Amino acid sequence: MIKLNLGCGYNKLEGYINVDQDAKCNPDIVADLEAVLPFEDSSVDEIIMYHVLEHLGQSTKVYLSVWCEFYRVLKNKGVIKITVPHWQHENFHHDPTHVRKVTPIGVDMFSQERNMNTIKTGGRETTLGLQLGIDIGVTDVGYDLMPEFERTMKGQSHNAVMQEINRVNNACYQVNIHAMAHKPMRGLTK
């Protein structure tokens, strides 16, 4: 299995190929995450990015190309595990190197199933998966809450907590998004 820890910095993970653009971090591979990744097509089982994706793709064109590279290197059913600061937490806004909000819906817009549903229902979301020829869909989302907010919301329903997270700044400090690449099977004949 090939597992990548992209943008590892000094947080190297055992069992992963640790990749960073900063050679001072002493990664296994030095590579620019906004360029072509040094891995073969459909060779990677898992990508982990811990507080990395919000630093990539200041321009939309570069951001979309980053996702195309993820799709290129991932195997069918390859997994991406992303942790990013919550877009309504002050930590997201304080760091001048954060260039992009990353949300579960924004990631799921690379899902062709979601795109087809958008077309079918007359929705207005951009059909990124279809436009780019990639298919990456969100499989799970988790929210890490600030301790005081978590105490306040104890015993509340999931829907009530989510409503408050979207209403109140600094309630949630980071979001964990898991997604999966879906690639058509090639070479199969009837």
Short mmCIF file of C-alpha atoms in Angstrom, two decimals:
data_model
loop_
_atom_site.label_atom_id
_atom_site.label_comp_id
_atom_site.label_asym_id
_atom_site.label_seq_id
_atom_site.Cartn_x
_atom_site.Cartn_y
_atom_site.Cartn_z
CA MET A 1 0.00 0.00 0.00
CA ILE A 2 1.19 3.49 -0.84
CA LYS A 3 0.07 6.10 1.68
CA LEU A 4 1.06 9.75 1.44
CA ASN A 5 1.33 12.33 4.20
CA LEU A 6 1.24 15.47 2.04
CA GLY A 7 2.56 18.68 3.53
CA CYS A 8 3.97 16.71 6.45
CA GLY A 9 6.16 19.49 7.83
CA TYR A 10 7.82 18.12 10.95
CA ASN A 11 4.89 15.74 11.62
CA LYS A 12 6.11 12.61 9.89
CA LEU A 13 3.95 9.50 10.08
CA GLU A 14 5.27 5.96 10.18
CA GLY A 15 3.96 3.82 7.33
CA TYR A 16 3.47 6.88 5.09
CA ILE A 17 5.61 8.55 2.47
CA ASN A 18 6.10 11.96 4.03
CA VAL A 19 6.07 14.71 1.39
CA ASP A 20 6.76 18.42 1.84
CA GLN A 21 8.12 21.26 -0.25
CA ASP A 22 10.42 22.37 2.59
CA ALA A 23 13.63 20.32 2.58
CA LYS A 24 14.44 21.61 6.10
CA CYS A 25 11.65 19.37 7.44
CA ASN A 26 13.61 16.38 6.10
CA PRO A 27 10.64 14.72 4.36
CA ASP A 28 11.01 11.44 2.49
CA ILE A 29 10.26 13.33 -0.74
CA VAL A 30 10.61 17.05 -1.43
CA ALA A 31 7.83 18.12 -3.80
CA ASP A 32 5.69 21.14 -4.59
CA LEU A 33 2.10 20.15 -3.77
CA GLU A 34 0.79 22.66 -6.31
CA ALA A 35 2.66 20.92 -9.16
CA VAL A 36 2.68 17.43 -10.67
CA LEU A 37 3.11 14.91 -7.86
CA PRO A 38 6.00 12.44 -8.29
CA PHE A 39 3.77 9.34 -8.24
CA GLU A 40 2.41 7.09 -10.96
CA ASP A 41 -1.23 7.22 -12.09
CA SER A 42 -3.58 5.20 -9.86
CA SER A 43 -0.77 4.15 -7.51
CA VAL A 44 -1.80 5.68 -4.17
CA ASP A 45 -4.15 4.09 -1.64
CA GLU A 46 -4.43 6.96 0.83
CA ILE A 47 -3.60 10.65 1.13
CA ILE A 48 -3.52 12.44 4.47
CA MET A 49 -3.34 16.23 4.72
CA TYR A 50 -3.36 17.70 8.21
CA HIS A 51 -3.83 21.48 8.08
CA VAL A 52 -2.39 21.67 4.55
CA LEU A 53 -5.18 22.10 2.00
CA GLU A 54 -6.14 25.58 3.21
CA HIS A 55 -2.61 26.71 2.22
CA LEU A 56 -2.87 25.46 -1.38
CA GLY A 57 -4.34 27.01 -4.50
CA GLN A 58 -4.54 30.73 -3.95
CA SER A 59 -5.83 30.90 -7.51
CA THR A 60 -8.83 28.79 -8.43
CA LYS A 61 -6.96 27.33 -11.40
CA VAL A 62 -4.16 26.03 -9.17
CA TYR A 63 -6.60 24.72 -6.54
CA LEU A 64 -8.52 22.74 -9.16
CA SER A 65 -5.28 21.37 -10.61
CA VAL A 66 -4.31 20.16 -7.12
CA TRP A 67 -7.54 18.13 -6.99
CA CYS A 68 -6.89 16.75 -10.47
CA GLU A 69 -3.47 15.56 -9.25
CA PHE A 70 -5.03 13.87 -6.21
CA TYR A 71 -7.42 12.07 -8.52
CA ARG A 72 -4.67 11.11 -10.95
CA VAL A 73 -2.47 9.43 -8.33
CA LEU A 74 -5.26 7.80 -6.28
CA LYS A 75 -6.37 4.25 -7.00
CA ASN A 76 -10.05 3.50 -7.48
CA LYS A 77 -11.55 3.76 -3.98
CA GLY A 78 -8.39 5.54 -2.79
CA VAL A 79 -9.06 7.68 0.27
CA ILE A 80 -8.25 11.30 1.09
CA LYS A 81 -8.30 12.31 4.77
CA ILE A 82 -8.28 16.07 5.20
CA THR A 83 -8.18 18.10 8.41
CA VAL A 84 -8.60 21.85 8.03
CA PRO A 85 -9.42 24.76 10.34
CA HIS A 86 -13.12 25.52 10.53
CA TRP A 87 -13.86 28.48 8.28
CA GLN A 88 -15.67 30.33 11.10
CA HIS A 89 -12.88 29.97 13.66
CA GLU A 90 -10.52 32.86 14.31
CA ASN A 91 -7.49 30.59 13.77
CA PHE A 92 -8.45 30.31 10.11
CA HIS A 93 -8.54 34.09 9.75
CA HIS A 94 -5.39 34.91 11.75
CA ASP A 95 -2.93 32.89 9.65
CA PRO A 96 -1.83 34.94 6.62
CA THR A 97 -0.75 31.75 4.82
CA HIS A 98 -4.34 30.45 4.70
CA VAL A 99 -5.52 31.14 1.16
CA ARG A 100 -8.77 29.18 0.88
CA LYS A 101 -11.71 28.01 2.97
CA VAL A 102 -12.19 24.25 2.66
CA THR A 103 -15.67 22.93 3.41
CA PRO A 104 -17.26 19.48 3.12
CA ILE A 105 -19.63 20.73 0.41
CA GLY A 106 -16.74 22.33 -1.48
CA VAL A 107 -14.92 18.97 -1.48
CA ASP A 108 -18.06 17.05 -2.43
CA MET A 109 -18.51 19.26 -5.50
CA PHE A 110 -15.85 17.00 -7.08
CA SER A 111 -18.37 14.11 -6.84
CA GLN A 112 -19.95 13.28 -10.18
CA GLU A 113 -22.93 11.72 -8.38
CA ARG A 114 -23.53 15.04 -6.61
CA ASN A 115 -23.02 16.86 -9.92
CA MET A 116 -25.62 14.70 -11.68
CA ASN A 117 -28.09 15.34 -8.86
CA THR A 118 -27.42 19.08 -9.18
CA ILE A 119 -28.23 18.91 -12.90
CA LYS A 120 -31.30 16.72 -12.33
CA THR A 121 -32.76 19.03 -9.69
CA GLY A 122 -31.90 22.27 -11.48
CA GLY A 123 -29.43 23.26 -8.76
CA ARG A 124 -26.85 26.00 -9.14
CA GLU A 125 -23.72 24.34 -7.72
CA THR A 126 -20.74 24.20 -10.01
CA THR A 127 -20.38 20.65 -11.34
CA LEU A 128 -16.64 20.47 -10.73
CA GLY A 129 -16.32 16.68 -10.98
CA LEU A 130 -17.94 16.56 -14.39
CA GLN A 131 -16.13 19.66 -15.66
CA LEU A 132 -12.71 18.38 -14.59
CA GLY A 133 -13.30 14.71 -15.41
CA ILE A 134 -12.62 13.61 -11.84
CA ASP A 135 -14.84 11.90 -9.27
CA ILE A 136 -14.06 12.33 -5.58
CA GLY A 137 -16.94 12.16 -3.11
CA VAL A 138 -17.11 12.87 0.62
CA THR A 139 -17.70 9.77 2.73
CA ASP A 140 -17.51 11.18 6.26
CA VAL A 141 -17.27 14.51 8.07
CA GLY A 142 -16.35 15.19 11.69
CA TYR A 143 -16.21 18.42 13.64
CA ASP A 144 -13.82 19.07 16.53
CA LEU A 145 -15.57 21.48 18.87
CA MET A 146 -14.11 23.99 21.28
CA PRO A 147 -14.37 22.53 24.82
CA GLU A 148 -16.65 25.29 26.19
CA PHE A 149 -19.00 24.95 23.20
CA GLU A 150 -19.03 21.17 23.54
CA ARG A 151 -20.00 21.50 27.24
CA THR A 152 -22.76 23.98 26.38
CA MET A 153 -24.20 21.69 23.68
CA LYS A 154 -23.96 18.45 25.67
CA GLY A 155 -27.12 16.42 25.23
CA GLN A 156 -28.30 18.39 22.19
CA SER A 157 -29.19 16.65 18.93
CA HIS A 158 -26.68 16.51 16.08
CA ASN A 159 -28.88 18.89 14.07
CA ALA A 160 -28.97 21.42 16.92
CA VAL A 161 -25.18 21.28 17.28
CA MET A 162 -24.68 21.72 13.52
CA GLN A 163 -27.08 24.66 13.47
CA GLU A 164 -25.11 26.35 16.26
CA ILE A 165 -21.75 25.62 14.60
CA ASN A 166 -23.00 27.46 11.51
CA ARG A 167 -24.40 30.33 13.58
CA VAL A 168 -21.65 30.92 16.15
CA ASN A 169 -18.04 31.84 15.41
CA ASN A 170 -15.30 29.87 17.20
CA ALA A 171 -17.59 26.95 18.13
CA CYS A 172 -15.64 24.46 16.02
CA TYR A 173 -11.89 24.70 15.53
CA GLN A 174 -11.32 22.07 12.84
CA VAL A 175 -13.13 19.86 10.36
CA ASN A 176 -12.16 16.32 9.36
CA ILE A 177 -13.27 15.40 5.85
CA HIS A 178 -12.84 11.92 4.38
CA ALA A 179 -13.40 11.41 0.67
CA MET A 180 -12.96 8.62 -1.86
CA ALA A 181 -11.90 8.56 -5.51
CA HIS A 182 -14.18 6.72 -7.91
CA LYS A 183 -12.54 5.63 -11.13
CA PRO A 184 -14.17 3.70 -13.95
CA MET A 185 -12.89 0.18 -14.39
CA ARG A 186 -10.91 -0.09 -17.62
CA GLY A 187 -10.10 -3.11 -19.71
CA LEU A 188 -13.25 -5.08 -18.90
CA THR A 189 -14.97 -6.74 -21.84
CA LYS A 190 -18.33 -8.44 -22.06
#
